[in-house]
Short mmCIF file of C-alpha atoms and ligand atoms in Angstrom, two decimals:
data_model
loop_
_atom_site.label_atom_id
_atom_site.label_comp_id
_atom_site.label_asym_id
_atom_site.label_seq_id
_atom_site.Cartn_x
_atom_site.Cartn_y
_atom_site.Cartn_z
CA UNK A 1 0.00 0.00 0.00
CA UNK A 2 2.99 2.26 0.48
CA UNK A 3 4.47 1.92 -2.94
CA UNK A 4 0.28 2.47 -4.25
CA UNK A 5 0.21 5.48 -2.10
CA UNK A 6 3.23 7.24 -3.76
CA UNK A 7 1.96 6.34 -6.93
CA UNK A 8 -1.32 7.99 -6.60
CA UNK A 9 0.63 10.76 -5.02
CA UNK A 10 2.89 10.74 -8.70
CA UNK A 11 -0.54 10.28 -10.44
CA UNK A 12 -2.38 13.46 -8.98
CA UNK A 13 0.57 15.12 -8.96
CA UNK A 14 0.65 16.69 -5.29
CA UNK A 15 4.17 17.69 -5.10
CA UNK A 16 3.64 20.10 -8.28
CA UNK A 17 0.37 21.45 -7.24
CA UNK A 18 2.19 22.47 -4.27
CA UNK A 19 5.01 23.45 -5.35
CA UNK A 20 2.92 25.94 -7.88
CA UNK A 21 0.94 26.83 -4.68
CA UNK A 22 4.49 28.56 -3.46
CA UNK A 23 3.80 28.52 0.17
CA UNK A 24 1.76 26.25 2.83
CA UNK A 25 -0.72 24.88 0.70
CA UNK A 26 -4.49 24.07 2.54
CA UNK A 27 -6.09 20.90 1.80
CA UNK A 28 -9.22 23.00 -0.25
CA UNK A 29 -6.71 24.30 -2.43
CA UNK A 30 -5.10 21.34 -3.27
CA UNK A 31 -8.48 19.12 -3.95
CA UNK A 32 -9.72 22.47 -6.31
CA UNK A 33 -6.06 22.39 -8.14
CA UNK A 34 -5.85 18.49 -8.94
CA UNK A 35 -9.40 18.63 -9.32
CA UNK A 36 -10.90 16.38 -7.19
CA UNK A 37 -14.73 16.32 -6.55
CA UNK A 38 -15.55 18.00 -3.05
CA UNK A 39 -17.11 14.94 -1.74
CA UNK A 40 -14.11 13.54 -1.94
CA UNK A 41 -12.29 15.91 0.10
CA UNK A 42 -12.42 13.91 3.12
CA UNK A 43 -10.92 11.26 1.45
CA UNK A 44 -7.73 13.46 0.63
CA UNK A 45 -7.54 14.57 3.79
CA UNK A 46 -6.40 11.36 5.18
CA UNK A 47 -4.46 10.05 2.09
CA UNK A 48 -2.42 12.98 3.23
CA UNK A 49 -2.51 12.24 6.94
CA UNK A 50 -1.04 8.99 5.57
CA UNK A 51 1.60 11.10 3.62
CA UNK A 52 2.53 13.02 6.27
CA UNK A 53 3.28 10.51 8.10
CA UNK A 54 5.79 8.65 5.82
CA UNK A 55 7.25 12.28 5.95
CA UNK A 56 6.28 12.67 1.77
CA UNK A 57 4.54 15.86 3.00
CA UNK A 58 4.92 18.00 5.69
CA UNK A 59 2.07 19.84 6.74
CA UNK A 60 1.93 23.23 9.35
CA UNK A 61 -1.30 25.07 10.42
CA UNK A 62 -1.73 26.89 6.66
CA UNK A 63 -1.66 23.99 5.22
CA UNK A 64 1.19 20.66 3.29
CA UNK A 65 5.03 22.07 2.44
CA UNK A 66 7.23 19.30 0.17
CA UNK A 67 9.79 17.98 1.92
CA UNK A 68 12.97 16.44 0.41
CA UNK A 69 11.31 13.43 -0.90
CA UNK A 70 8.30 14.80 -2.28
CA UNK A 71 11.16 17.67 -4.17
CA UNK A 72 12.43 14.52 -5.95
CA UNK A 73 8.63 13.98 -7.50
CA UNK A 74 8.40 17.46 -8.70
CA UNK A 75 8.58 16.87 -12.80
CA UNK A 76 10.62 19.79 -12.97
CA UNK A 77 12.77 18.12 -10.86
CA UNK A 78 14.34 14.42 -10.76
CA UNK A 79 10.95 13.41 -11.39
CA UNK A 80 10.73 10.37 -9.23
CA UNK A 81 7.39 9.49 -9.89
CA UNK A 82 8.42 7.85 -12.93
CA UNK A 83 10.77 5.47 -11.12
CA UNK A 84 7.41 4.79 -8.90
CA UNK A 85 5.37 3.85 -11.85
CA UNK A 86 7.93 1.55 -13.59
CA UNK A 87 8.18 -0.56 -10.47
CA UNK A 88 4.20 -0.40 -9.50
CA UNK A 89 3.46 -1.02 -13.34
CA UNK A 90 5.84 -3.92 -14.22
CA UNK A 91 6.59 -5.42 -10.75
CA UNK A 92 3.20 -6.90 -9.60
CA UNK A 93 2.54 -9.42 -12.10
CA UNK A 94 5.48 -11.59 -11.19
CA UNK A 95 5.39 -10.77 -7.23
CA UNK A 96 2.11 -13.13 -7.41
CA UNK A 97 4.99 -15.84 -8.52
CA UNK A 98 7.45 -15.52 -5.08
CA UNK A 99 6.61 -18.55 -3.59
CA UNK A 100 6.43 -20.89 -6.92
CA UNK A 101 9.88 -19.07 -7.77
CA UNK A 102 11.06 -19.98 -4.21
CA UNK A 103 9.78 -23.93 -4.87
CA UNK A 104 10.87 -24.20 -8.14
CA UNK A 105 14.02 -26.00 -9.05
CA UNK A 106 14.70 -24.43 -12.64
CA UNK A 107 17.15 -20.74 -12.90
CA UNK A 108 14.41 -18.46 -14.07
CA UNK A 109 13.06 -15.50 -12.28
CA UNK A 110 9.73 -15.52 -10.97
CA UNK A 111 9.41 -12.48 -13.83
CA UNK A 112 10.68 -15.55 -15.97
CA UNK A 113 7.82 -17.87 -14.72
CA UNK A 114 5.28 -15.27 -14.96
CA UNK A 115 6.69 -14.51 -18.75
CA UNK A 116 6.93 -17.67 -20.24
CA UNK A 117 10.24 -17.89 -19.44
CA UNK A 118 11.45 -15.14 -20.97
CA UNK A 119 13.99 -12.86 -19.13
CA UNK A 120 13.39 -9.33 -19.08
CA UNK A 121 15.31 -7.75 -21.27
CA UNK A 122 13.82 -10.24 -23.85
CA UNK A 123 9.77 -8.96 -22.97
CA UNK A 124 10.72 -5.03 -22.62
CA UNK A 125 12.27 -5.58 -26.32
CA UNK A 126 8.78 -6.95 -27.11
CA UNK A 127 6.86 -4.84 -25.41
CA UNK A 128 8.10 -0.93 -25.74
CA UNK A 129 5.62 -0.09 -23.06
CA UNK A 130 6.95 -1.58 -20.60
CA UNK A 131 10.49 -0.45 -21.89
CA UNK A 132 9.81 3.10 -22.12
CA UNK A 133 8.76 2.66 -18.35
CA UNK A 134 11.91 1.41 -17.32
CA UNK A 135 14.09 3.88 -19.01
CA UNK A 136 12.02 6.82 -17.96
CA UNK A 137 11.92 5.06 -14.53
CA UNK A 138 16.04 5.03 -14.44
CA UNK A 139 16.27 8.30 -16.15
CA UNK A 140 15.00 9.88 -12.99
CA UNK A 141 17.02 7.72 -10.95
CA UNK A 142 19.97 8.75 -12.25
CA UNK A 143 19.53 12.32 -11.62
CA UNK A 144 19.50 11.65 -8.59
CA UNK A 145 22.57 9.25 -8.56
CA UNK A 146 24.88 10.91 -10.71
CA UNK A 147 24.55 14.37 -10.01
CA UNK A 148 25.76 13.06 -5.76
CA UNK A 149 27.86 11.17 -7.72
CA UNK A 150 29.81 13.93 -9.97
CA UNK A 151 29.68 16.08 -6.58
CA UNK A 152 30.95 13.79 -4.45
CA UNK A 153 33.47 11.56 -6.16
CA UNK A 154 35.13 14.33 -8.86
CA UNK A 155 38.36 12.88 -8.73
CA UNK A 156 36.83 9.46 -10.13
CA UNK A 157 37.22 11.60 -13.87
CA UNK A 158 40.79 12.80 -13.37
CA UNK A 159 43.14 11.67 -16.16
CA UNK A 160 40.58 9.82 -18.16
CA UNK A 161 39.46 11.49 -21.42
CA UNK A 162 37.47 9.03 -22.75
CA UNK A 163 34.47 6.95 -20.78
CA UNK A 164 31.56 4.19 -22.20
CA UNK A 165 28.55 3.90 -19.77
CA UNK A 166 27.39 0.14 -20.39
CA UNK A 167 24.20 -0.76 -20.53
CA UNK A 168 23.36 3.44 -20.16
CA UNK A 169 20.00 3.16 -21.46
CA UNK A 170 18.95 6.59 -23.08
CA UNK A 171 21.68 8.60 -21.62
CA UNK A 172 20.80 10.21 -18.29
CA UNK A 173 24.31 9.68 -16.74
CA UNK A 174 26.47 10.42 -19.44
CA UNK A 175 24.88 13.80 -20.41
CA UNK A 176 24.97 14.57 -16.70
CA UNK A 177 28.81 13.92 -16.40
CA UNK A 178 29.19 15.28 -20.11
CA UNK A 179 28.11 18.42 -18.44
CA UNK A 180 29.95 18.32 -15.08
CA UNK A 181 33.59 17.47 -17.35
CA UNK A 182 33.11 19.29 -20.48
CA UNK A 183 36.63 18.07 -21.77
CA UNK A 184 35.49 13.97 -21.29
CA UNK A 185 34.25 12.71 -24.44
CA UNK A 186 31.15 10.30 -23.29
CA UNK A 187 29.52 7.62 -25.10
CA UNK A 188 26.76 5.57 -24.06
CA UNK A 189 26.19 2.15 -25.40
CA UNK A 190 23.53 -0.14 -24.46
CA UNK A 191 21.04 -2.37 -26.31
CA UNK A 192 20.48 -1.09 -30.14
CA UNK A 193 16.63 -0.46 -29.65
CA UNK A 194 17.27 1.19 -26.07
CA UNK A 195 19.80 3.49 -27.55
CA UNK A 196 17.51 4.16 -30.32
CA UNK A 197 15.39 6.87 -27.65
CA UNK A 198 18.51 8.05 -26.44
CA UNK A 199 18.91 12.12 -25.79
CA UNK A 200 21.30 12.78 -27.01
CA UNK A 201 22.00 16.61 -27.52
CA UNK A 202 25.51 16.30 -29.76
CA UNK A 203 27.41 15.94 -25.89
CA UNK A 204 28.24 12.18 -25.93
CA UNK A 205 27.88 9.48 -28.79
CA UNK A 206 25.74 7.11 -29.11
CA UNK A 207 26.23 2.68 -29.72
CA UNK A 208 24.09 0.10 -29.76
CA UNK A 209 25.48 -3.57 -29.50
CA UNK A 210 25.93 -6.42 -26.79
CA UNK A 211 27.92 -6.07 -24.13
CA UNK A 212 28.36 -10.10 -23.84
CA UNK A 213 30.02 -9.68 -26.82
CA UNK A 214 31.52 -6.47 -27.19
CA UNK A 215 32.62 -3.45 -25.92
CA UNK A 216 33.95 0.22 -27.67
CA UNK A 217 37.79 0.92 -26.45
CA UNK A 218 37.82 3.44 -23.42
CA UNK A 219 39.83 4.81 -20.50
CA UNK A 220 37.33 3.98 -18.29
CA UNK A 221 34.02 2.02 -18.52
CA UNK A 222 30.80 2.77 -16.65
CA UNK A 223 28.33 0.34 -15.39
CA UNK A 224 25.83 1.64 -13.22
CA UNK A 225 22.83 -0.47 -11.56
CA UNK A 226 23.99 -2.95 -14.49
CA UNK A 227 26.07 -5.99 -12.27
CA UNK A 228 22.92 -6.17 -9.97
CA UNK A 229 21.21 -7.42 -13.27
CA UNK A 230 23.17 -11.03 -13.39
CA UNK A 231 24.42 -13.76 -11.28
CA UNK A 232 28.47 -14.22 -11.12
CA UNK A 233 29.01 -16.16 -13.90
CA UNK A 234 27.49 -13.37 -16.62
CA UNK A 235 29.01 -10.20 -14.60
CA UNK A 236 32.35 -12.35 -15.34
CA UNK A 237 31.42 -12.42 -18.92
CA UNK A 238 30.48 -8.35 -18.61
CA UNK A 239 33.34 -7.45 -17.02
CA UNK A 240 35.72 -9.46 -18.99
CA UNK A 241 34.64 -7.71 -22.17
CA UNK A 242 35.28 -4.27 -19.74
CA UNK A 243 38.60 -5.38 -19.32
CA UNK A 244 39.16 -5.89 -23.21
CA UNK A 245 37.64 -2.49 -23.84
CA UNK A 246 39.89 -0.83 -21.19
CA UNK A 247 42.82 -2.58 -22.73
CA UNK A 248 44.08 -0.10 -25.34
CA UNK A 249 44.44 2.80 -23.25
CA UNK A 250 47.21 4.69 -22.71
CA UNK A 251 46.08 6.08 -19.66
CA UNK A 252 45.17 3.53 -16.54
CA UNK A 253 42.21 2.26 -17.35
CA UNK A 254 39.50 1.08 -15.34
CA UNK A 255 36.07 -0.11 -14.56
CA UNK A 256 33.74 2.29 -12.62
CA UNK A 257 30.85 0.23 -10.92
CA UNK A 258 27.71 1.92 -9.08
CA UNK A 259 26.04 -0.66 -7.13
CA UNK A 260 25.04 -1.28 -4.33
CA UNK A 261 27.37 -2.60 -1.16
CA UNK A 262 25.13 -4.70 1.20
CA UNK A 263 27.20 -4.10 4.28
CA UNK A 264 28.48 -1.08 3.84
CA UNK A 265 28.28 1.79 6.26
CA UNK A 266 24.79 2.76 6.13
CA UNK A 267 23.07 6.20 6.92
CA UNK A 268 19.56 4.89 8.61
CA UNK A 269 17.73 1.90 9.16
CA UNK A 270 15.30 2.77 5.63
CA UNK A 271 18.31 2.27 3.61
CA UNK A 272 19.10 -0.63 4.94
CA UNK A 273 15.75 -1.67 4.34
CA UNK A 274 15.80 -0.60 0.66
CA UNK A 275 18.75 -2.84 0.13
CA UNK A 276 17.94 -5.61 1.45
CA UNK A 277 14.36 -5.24 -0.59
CA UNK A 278 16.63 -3.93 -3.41
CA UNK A 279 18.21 -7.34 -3.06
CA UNK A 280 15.18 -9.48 -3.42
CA UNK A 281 13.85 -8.56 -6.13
CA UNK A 282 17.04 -8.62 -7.86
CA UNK A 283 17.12 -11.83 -6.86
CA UNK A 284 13.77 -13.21 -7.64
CA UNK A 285 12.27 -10.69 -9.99
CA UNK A 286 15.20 -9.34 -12.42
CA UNK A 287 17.36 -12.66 -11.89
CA UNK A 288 20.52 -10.98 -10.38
CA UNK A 289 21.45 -9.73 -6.75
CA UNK A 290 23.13 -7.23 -4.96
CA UNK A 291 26.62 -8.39 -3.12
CA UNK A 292 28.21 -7.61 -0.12
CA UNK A 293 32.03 -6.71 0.05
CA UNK A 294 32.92 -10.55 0.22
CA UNK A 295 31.11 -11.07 -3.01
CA UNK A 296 32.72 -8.17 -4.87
CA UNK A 297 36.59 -9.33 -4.06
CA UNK A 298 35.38 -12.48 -5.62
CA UNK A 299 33.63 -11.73 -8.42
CA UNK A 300 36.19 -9.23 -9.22
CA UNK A 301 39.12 -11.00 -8.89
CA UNK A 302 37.48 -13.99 -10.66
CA UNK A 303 36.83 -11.48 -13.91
CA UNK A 304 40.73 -11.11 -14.09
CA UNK A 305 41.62 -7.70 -11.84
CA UNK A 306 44.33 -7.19 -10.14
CA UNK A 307 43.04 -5.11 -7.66
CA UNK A 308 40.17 -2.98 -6.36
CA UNK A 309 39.23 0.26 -4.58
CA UNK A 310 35.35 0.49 -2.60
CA UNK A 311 35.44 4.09 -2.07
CA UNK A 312 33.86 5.13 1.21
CA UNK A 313 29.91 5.80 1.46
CA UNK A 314 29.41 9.64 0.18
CA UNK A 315 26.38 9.53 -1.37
CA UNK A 316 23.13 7.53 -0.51
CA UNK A 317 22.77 3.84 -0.83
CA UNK A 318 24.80 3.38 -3.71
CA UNK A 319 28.59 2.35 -3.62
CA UNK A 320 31.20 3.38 -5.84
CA UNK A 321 33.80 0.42 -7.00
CA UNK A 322 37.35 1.25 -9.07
CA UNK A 323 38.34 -2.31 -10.77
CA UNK A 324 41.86 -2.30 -12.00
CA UNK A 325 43.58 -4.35 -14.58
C1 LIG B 401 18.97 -1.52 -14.66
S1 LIG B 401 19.27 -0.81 -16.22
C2 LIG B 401 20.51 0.38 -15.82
C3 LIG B 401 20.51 1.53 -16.78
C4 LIG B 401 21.51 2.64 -16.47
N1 LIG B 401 22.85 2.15 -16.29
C5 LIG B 401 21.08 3.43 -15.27
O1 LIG B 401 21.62 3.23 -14.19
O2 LIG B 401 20.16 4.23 -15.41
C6 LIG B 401 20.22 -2.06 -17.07
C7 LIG B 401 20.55 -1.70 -18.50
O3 LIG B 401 21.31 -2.78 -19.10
C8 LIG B 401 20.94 -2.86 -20.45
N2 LIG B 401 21.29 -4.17 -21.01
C9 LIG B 401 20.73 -5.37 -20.74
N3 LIG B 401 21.33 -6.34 -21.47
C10 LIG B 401 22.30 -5.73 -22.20
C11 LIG B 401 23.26 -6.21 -23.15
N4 LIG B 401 23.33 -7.50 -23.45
N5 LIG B 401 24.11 -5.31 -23.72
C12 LIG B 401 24.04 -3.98 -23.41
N6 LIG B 401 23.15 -3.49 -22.51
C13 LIG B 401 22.28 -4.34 -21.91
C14 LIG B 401 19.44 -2.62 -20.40
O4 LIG B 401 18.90 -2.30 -21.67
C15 LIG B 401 19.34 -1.49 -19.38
O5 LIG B 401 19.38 -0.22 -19.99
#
């Protein structure tokens, strides 16, 4: 009911008519400006009791204020909502197949069970729908992301001048950090009908292809939220194409991972919550998982590294991991 309530929230659009409000908005206001039918009023009023209570809202005698996570809905903004609808819109279909996933002995996903067994990337290709959702969904997660992550870890993109973000969907991270390092040629390169709708503006270039198979030459390769995808034995495949691609430099190369870090330092007990729910439905729904530091060193050092660097926590929830040849 949480994740329903945010959506709804997305769907009326509350943080906007808020936000266009400019000050303490009072509940009146707010049903008049969605519009919602006065009889209904009462009904509002407790959805945002509800609201206000997860802290989405905040609300003072004149009336509800955003706070920081209702900001991130604002479509002006990071526009969250879309994340919210790509996981309400594609997610419950398979969560009816959790305990049948859990039984059965075959590798699939429960997506997989509930698709046929087809993996994902397989039924977004087929249906663009549910595709567009997803990218749109990660677009707005890597605002987020990548903007703490430009800020925070700057010296990541010293010496490189060349970078390939695999599996970048439509572009969202490399215009960002096309922007931030206006010398770094960027390229994103992901599946050919996902790159098809990428953005791009004339800042980065644009490939399709597989990244199973291969990967353009770079100083340094991206992969954000990508690793969590697959079990060990395809993020070995990944990453040893990364290492091919990273081969040629001149420079050092290397391999610049966002994921997540299941036991690293943490800033509250919700984000330890999100990873671990992160986790499962990597695990049952998308086919992959999230690791903890013990799985890294091994995957990594099974793909053929030498050596690694898990920078400390300076963003939310999401690590930052340097893999060196
Ligand atoms: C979870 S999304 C992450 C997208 C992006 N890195 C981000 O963080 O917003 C995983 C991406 O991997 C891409 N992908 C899946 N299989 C791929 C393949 N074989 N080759 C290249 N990209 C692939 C998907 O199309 C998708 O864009």
């Amino acid at each position: 009911m949480s994740s329903w309530a945010l959506r709804c929230a997305a769907e009326l659009e509350i943080s906007n008519h808020i936000k266009s409000y400019g000050g303490p908005m009072p509940l009146h206001e707010l049903a008049r400006s969605i519009p919602i039918p006065p009889e209904k009023d009462m009904m509002l009023d407790s959805f945002m009791e509800l609201l206000v209570h997860q802290r989405v809202f905040a609300k003072c005698e004149a009336g509800y204020l955003l706070t920081p996570t209702s900001e991130l809905m604002l479509s002006e903004g990071a526009n969250m909502g879309a994340f919210v609808y790509f996981v309400t819109d594609t997610f419950p279909e398979q969560l009816f197949f959790l305990g049948k996933w859990f039984k059965d002995t075959g590798k699939g996903s429960a997506f997989q069970l509930a698709h046929d067994g087809k993996p994902i990337w397989d039924v977004l290709k087929e249906k663009p729908e549910l595709g567009t959702l997803l990218n749109k969904g990660m677009e707005s997660q890597s605002k987020v992301c990548v903007r703490y992550l430009v800020a925070s870890y700057p010296e990541i993109f010293d010496g490189i001048n060349n970078l390939v973000d695999v599996g970048g969907g439509t572009g969202t991270t490399v215009k960002i950090i096309a922007d931030s390092f206006p010398g770094l040629q960027c390229t994103v390169f992901d599946l050919p009908h996902v790159v098809e709708n990428a953005l791009n503006n004339g800042y980065f270039n644009v490939v399709g292809g597989d990244m199973f198979v291969k990967i353009p030459p770079a100083d340094a390769i991206l992969l954000k939220t990508v690793l969590h995808d697959w079990l060990d034995e395809d993020c070995v495949r990944i990453l040893k194409r990364c290492k091919e691609a990273i081969a040629s430099t001149k420079n050092n190369g290397k391999v610049i991972v966002i994921d997540l870090v299941l036991d690293a330092e943490t800033h509250d007990s919700i984000e330890t919550e999100t990873k671990l729910l992160s986790n499962f439905s990597m695990m049952s729904l998308v086919g992959g998982k999230e690791r903890n530091k013990k799985e890294w060193h091994d995957l990594i050092l099974n793909a053929g590294f030498s050596d690694y660097k898990i920078y400390p926590a300076r963003m939310p929830l999401y690590s930052v991991i340097e893999l060196y040849p």
